[in-house]
Short mmCIF file of C-alpha atoms in Angstrom, two decimals:
data_model
loop_
_atom_site.label_atom_id
_atom_site.label_comp_id
_atom_site.label_asym_id
_atom_site.label_seq_id
_atom_site.Cartn_x
_atom_site.Cartn_y
_atom_site.Cartn_z
CA GLY A 19 39.39 41.50 -43.00
CA GLN A 20 35.74 40.81 -43.60
CA GLN A 21 34.03 38.72 -40.93
CA VAL A 22 30.69 36.95 -41.05
CA MET A 23 29.27 35.82 -37.73
CA GLN A 24 26.25 33.64 -37.04
CA ILE A 25 24.21 33.13 -33.92
CA PRO A 26 23.44 30.89 -32.25
CA GLN A 27 26.36 28.51 -32.62
CA TYR A 28 24.19 25.53 -31.65
CA GLN A 29 20.46 25.02 -31.40
CA HIS A 30 18.59 21.99 -30.16
CA VAL A 31 14.86 21.98 -30.84
CA GLN A 32 12.03 19.53 -30.45
CA GLU A 33 10.61 18.32 -33.73
CA GLY A 34 7.83 20.68 -34.74
CA GLU A 35 9.38 23.75 -33.13
CA ASP A 36 10.62 26.68 -35.16
CA PHE A 37 14.29 27.59 -35.67
CA THR A 38 16.06 30.79 -36.66
CA THR A 39 19.70 31.53 -37.37
CA TYR A 40 21.07 35.03 -37.79
CA CYS A 41 23.99 36.11 -39.93
CA ASN A 42 25.90 39.39 -39.54
CA SER A 43 28.65 40.75 -41.74
CA SER A 44 31.21 43.37 -40.80
CA THR A 45 30.88 44.87 -44.31
CA THR A 46 28.09 45.47 -46.81
CA LEU A 47 27.49 42.49 -49.05
CA SER A 48 26.70 42.33 -52.77
CA ASN A 49 24.63 39.25 -52.13
CA ILE A 50 24.27 36.51 -49.58
CA GLN A 51 23.87 32.78 -49.99
CA TRP A 52 22.78 30.07 -47.60
CA TYR A 53 24.15 26.55 -47.49
CA LYS A 54 23.28 23.43 -45.53
CA GLN A 55 25.88 20.87 -44.51
CA ARG A 56 24.65 17.53 -43.24
CA PRO A 57 26.90 15.74 -40.72
CA GLY A 58 29.83 14.27 -42.63
CA GLY A 59 28.74 15.97 -45.85
CA HIS A 60 29.63 18.95 -47.96
CA PRO A 61 27.90 22.33 -48.16
CA VAL A 62 24.85 22.35 -50.41
CA PHE A 63 23.41 25.55 -51.78
CA LEU A 64 19.97 26.56 -50.57
CA ILE A 65 19.34 30.07 -51.87
CA GLN A 66 20.79 33.42 -52.91
CA LEU A 67 19.49 36.85 -51.92
CA VAL A 68 20.56 39.95 -53.80
CA LYS A 69 18.24 42.87 -53.10
CA SER A 70 18.06 44.94 -49.93
CA GLY A 71 15.14 43.75 -47.80
CA GLU A 72 14.54 40.71 -49.98
CA VAL A 73 12.51 37.83 -48.57
CA LYS A 74 12.36 34.40 -50.19
CA LYS A 75 10.56 31.24 -49.17
CA GLN A 76 11.24 27.60 -49.87
CA LYS A 77 8.50 25.46 -48.35
CA ARG A 78 9.14 25.71 -44.59
CA LEU A 79 12.27 27.87 -44.98
CA THR A 80 12.14 31.67 -45.05
CA PHE A 81 15.21 33.72 -45.92
CA GLN A 82 15.62 37.42 -45.38
CA PHE A 83 18.29 39.94 -46.43
CA GLY A 84 18.59 43.06 -44.31
CA GLU A 85 17.89 46.55 -45.55
CA ALA A 86 21.52 47.57 -45.09
CA LYS A 87 22.71 44.35 -46.80
CA LYS A 88 24.85 43.47 -43.79
CA ASN A 89 22.66 40.86 -42.17
CA SER A 90 20.43 37.97 -43.05
CA SER A 91 18.31 35.33 -41.37
CA LEU A 92 17.00 31.85 -42.05
CA HIS A 93 13.83 30.71 -40.34
CA ILE A 94 12.56 27.13 -40.42
CA THR A 95 8.94 26.56 -39.46
CA ALA A 96 7.98 23.29 -37.79
CA THR A 97 11.36 21.59 -37.91
CA GLN A 98 11.70 17.98 -38.99
CA THR A 99 14.47 15.49 -38.29
CA THR A 100 15.61 15.92 -41.90
CA ASP A 101 16.51 19.54 -41.08
CA VAL A 102 19.46 18.38 -38.95
CA GLY A 103 22.78 19.86 -40.05
CA THR A 104 24.83 23.02 -39.99
CA TYR A 105 23.50 26.09 -41.75
CA PHE A 106 26.00 28.56 -43.15
CA CYS A 107 25.48 31.94 -44.67
CA ALA A 108 28.09 33.05 -47.21
CA GLY A 109 28.61 36.66 -48.17
CA LEU A 110 30.29 37.90 -51.28
CA GLY A 111 33.30 39.94 -50.25
CA GLY A 112 35.12 41.34 -53.23
CA THR A 113 34.38 40.13 -56.72
CA TYR A 114 35.00 36.43 -56.36
CA LYS A 115 35.35 35.49 -52.73
CA TYR A 116 32.46 34.03 -50.74
CA ILE A 117 33.17 34.24 -47.01
CA PHE A 118 31.29 31.70 -44.97
CA GLY A 119 29.75 32.50 -41.64
CA THR A 120 30.60 30.64 -38.47
CA GLY A 121 27.58 28.36 -38.91
CA THR A 122 24.69 27.26 -36.73
CA ARG A 123 24.45 23.57 -35.93
CA LEU A 124 20.85 22.43 -35.66
CA LYS A 125 19.83 19.30 -33.83
CA VAL A 126 16.21 18.19 -33.97
CA LEU A 127 14.94 15.90 -31.23
CA ALA A 128 12.14 13.54 -32.26
CA GLU B 30 23.30 15.77 -62.60
CA PRO B 31 26.77 17.31 -63.03
CA GLU B 32 28.96 17.25 -59.97
CA VAL B 33 32.35 18.28 -58.68
CA THR B 34 34.59 15.29 -58.00
CA GLN B 35 37.57 15.22 -55.67
CA THR B 36 40.40 12.76 -55.13
CA PRO B 37 41.62 11.34 -52.88
CA SER B 38 38.80 11.14 -50.37
CA HIS B 39 41.32 10.70 -47.58
CA GLN B 40 45.07 11.21 -47.49
CA VAL B 41 47.41 10.57 -44.58
CA THR B 42 50.85 12.12 -44.82
CA GLN B 43 53.89 12.83 -42.70
CA MET B 44 54.67 16.38 -41.66
CA GLY B 45 56.92 18.05 -44.23
CA GLN B 46 55.69 15.98 -47.15
CA GLU B 47 54.10 17.44 -50.27
CA VAL B 48 50.45 16.75 -50.96
CA ILE B 49 48.40 17.29 -54.11
CA LEU B 50 44.64 17.31 -53.91
CA ARG B 51 42.74 16.96 -57.15
CA CYS B 52 39.39 18.27 -58.29
CA VAL B 53 37.37 18.01 -61.46
CA PRO B 54 34.97 20.97 -61.52
CA ILE B 55 31.71 21.00 -63.46
CA SER B 56 32.64 21.27 -67.12
CA ASN B 57 31.09 24.60 -68.15
CA HIS B 58 31.96 26.44 -64.95
CA LEU B 59 34.42 29.31 -64.99
CA TYR B 60 35.21 30.04 -61.33
CA PHE B 61 37.02 27.58 -59.14
CA TYR B 62 37.64 27.57 -55.40
CA TRP B 63 39.38 25.77 -52.61
CA TYR B 64 37.97 25.95 -49.09
CA ARG B 65 39.03 24.08 -46.01
CA GLN B 66 37.16 23.04 -42.89
CA ILE B 67 38.84 21.96 -39.70
CA LEU B 68 36.63 19.42 -37.95
CA GLY B 69 33.50 21.01 -36.54
CA GLN B 70 34.51 24.51 -37.55
CA LYS B 71 33.57 26.93 -40.27
CA VAL B 72 34.27 26.67 -43.97
CA GLU B 73 37.35 28.84 -44.63
CA PHE B 74 38.12 30.43 -47.99
CA LEU B 75 41.57 29.63 -49.35
CA VAL B 76 41.68 30.74 -52.97
CA SER B 77 39.62 31.55 -56.03
CA PHE B 78 40.75 30.95 -59.61
CA TYR B 79 39.42 32.44 -62.79
CA ASN B 80 40.72 32.77 -66.32
CA ASN B 81 43.76 30.63 -65.50
CA GLU B 82 44.99 32.73 -62.63
CA ILE B 83 44.38 33.30 -58.95
CA SER B 84 41.73 35.98 -58.53
CA GLU B 85 41.73 36.19 -54.75
CA LYS B 86 43.43 34.40 -51.88
CA SER B 87 43.22 34.44 -48.11
CA GLU B 88 45.91 34.95 -45.49
CA ILE B 89 45.95 31.17 -45.01
CA PHE B 90 47.04 30.68 -48.62
CA ASP B 91 50.74 31.38 -48.12
CA ASP B 92 53.81 30.33 -50.13
CA GLN B 93 53.30 26.71 -49.11
CA PHE B 94 50.11 26.54 -51.16
CA SER B 95 49.67 26.65 -54.90
CA VAL B 96 46.89 25.92 -57.36
CA GLU B 97 46.99 24.84 -60.94
CA ARG B 98 44.64 24.01 -63.76
CA PRO B 99 47.03 21.96 -65.88
CA ASP B 100 44.50 20.91 -68.49
CA GLY B 101 40.91 21.73 -69.33
CA SER B 102 39.41 19.64 -66.56
CA ASN B 103 41.56 19.23 -63.43
CA PHE B 104 42.06 21.84 -60.72
CA THR B 105 44.71 20.97 -58.15
CA LEU B 106 45.78 22.26 -54.76
CA LYS B 107 49.37 21.59 -53.74
CA ILE B 108 50.74 21.94 -50.24
CA ARG B 109 54.52 21.89 -50.49
CA SER B 110 55.54 21.04 -46.95
CA THR B 111 52.62 19.99 -44.80
CA LYS B 112 52.26 21.03 -41.18
CA LEU B 113 50.16 19.44 -38.45
CA GLU B 114 47.74 22.37 -38.61
CA ASP B 115 47.03 21.64 -42.28
CA SER B 116 44.95 18.65 -41.15
CA ALA B 117 41.44 19.45 -42.36
CA MET B 118 38.78 18.64 -44.91
CA TYR B 119 39.56 20.42 -48.19
CA PHE B 120 36.61 21.25 -50.41
CA CYS B 121 36.83 22.19 -54.04
CA ALA B 122 33.95 24.22 -55.48
CA SER B 123 33.05 25.62 -58.85
CA ARG B 124 30.65 28.24 -60.07
CA ALA B 125 29.14 29.32 -63.35
CA GLY B 126 27.54 32.71 -63.88
CA THR B 127 28.85 36.24 -63.79
CA ALA B 128 31.48 37.53 -61.44
CA ASN B 129 29.28 38.34 -58.46
CA THR B 130 26.51 35.79 -58.48
CA GLY B 131 25.81 32.09 -58.80
CA GLU B 132 25.81 29.16 -56.43
CA LEU B 133 28.91 27.27 -55.42
CA PHE B 134 28.85 23.55 -56.19
CA PHE B 135 31.03 21.68 -53.71
CA GLY B 136 32.76 18.35 -54.08
CA GLU B 137 32.57 15.79 -51.31
CA GLY B 138 35.95 16.85 -49.98
CA SER B 139 39.41 15.41 -49.40
CA ARG B 140 40.28 14.74 -45.80
CA LEU B 141 43.95 15.44 -45.11
CA THR B 142 45.57 14.05 -42.00
CA VAL B 143 49.09 15.21 -41.24
CA LEU B 144 51.03 13.11 -38.71
#
């Protein structure tokens, strides 16, 4: 079945450092979404990418969708303690089913 | 702001017992989902539901699981005979939009503990 992997699994950074998580799918995706889950919370939608090679920015967050529509990345510039949480990509496999990646847990040290 | 609500927030049950988890999706949404997350692990797809029927399900969603939308608002997940490995956080989600786009709105989850 379709698999969506993320690396790294964990990342500890000093506040102010940059952070990147990478997402790779075993199959081509129609679109990809990114979610953030705070500790003890539920996933919250961040963004959706649809087009091959698409790049979108939200303040300090930059999202990219690969040319082959099989990979994606999320880059955070100058992390803050509020960025703490687990970041998941979710790829649309089939018509209805969003498959979540394995997640990258970010810890920001003040 | 509209939100997805789930009850109960935490349920403890004995192995072999039936459990029903309830969800009220956002009112104008058309696509409904159940996901589960074992502590510290990834968010696993269980089932999607559209137009009053299951549209897709995972290998996890076997005969012990069923979903229902008995009225216009509730969306339930039933586990007929719980096993220890069913212990997890269960998230309900709903989505508006067309078939292949649109964000998932998640509820706060129902934590199931099977003893």
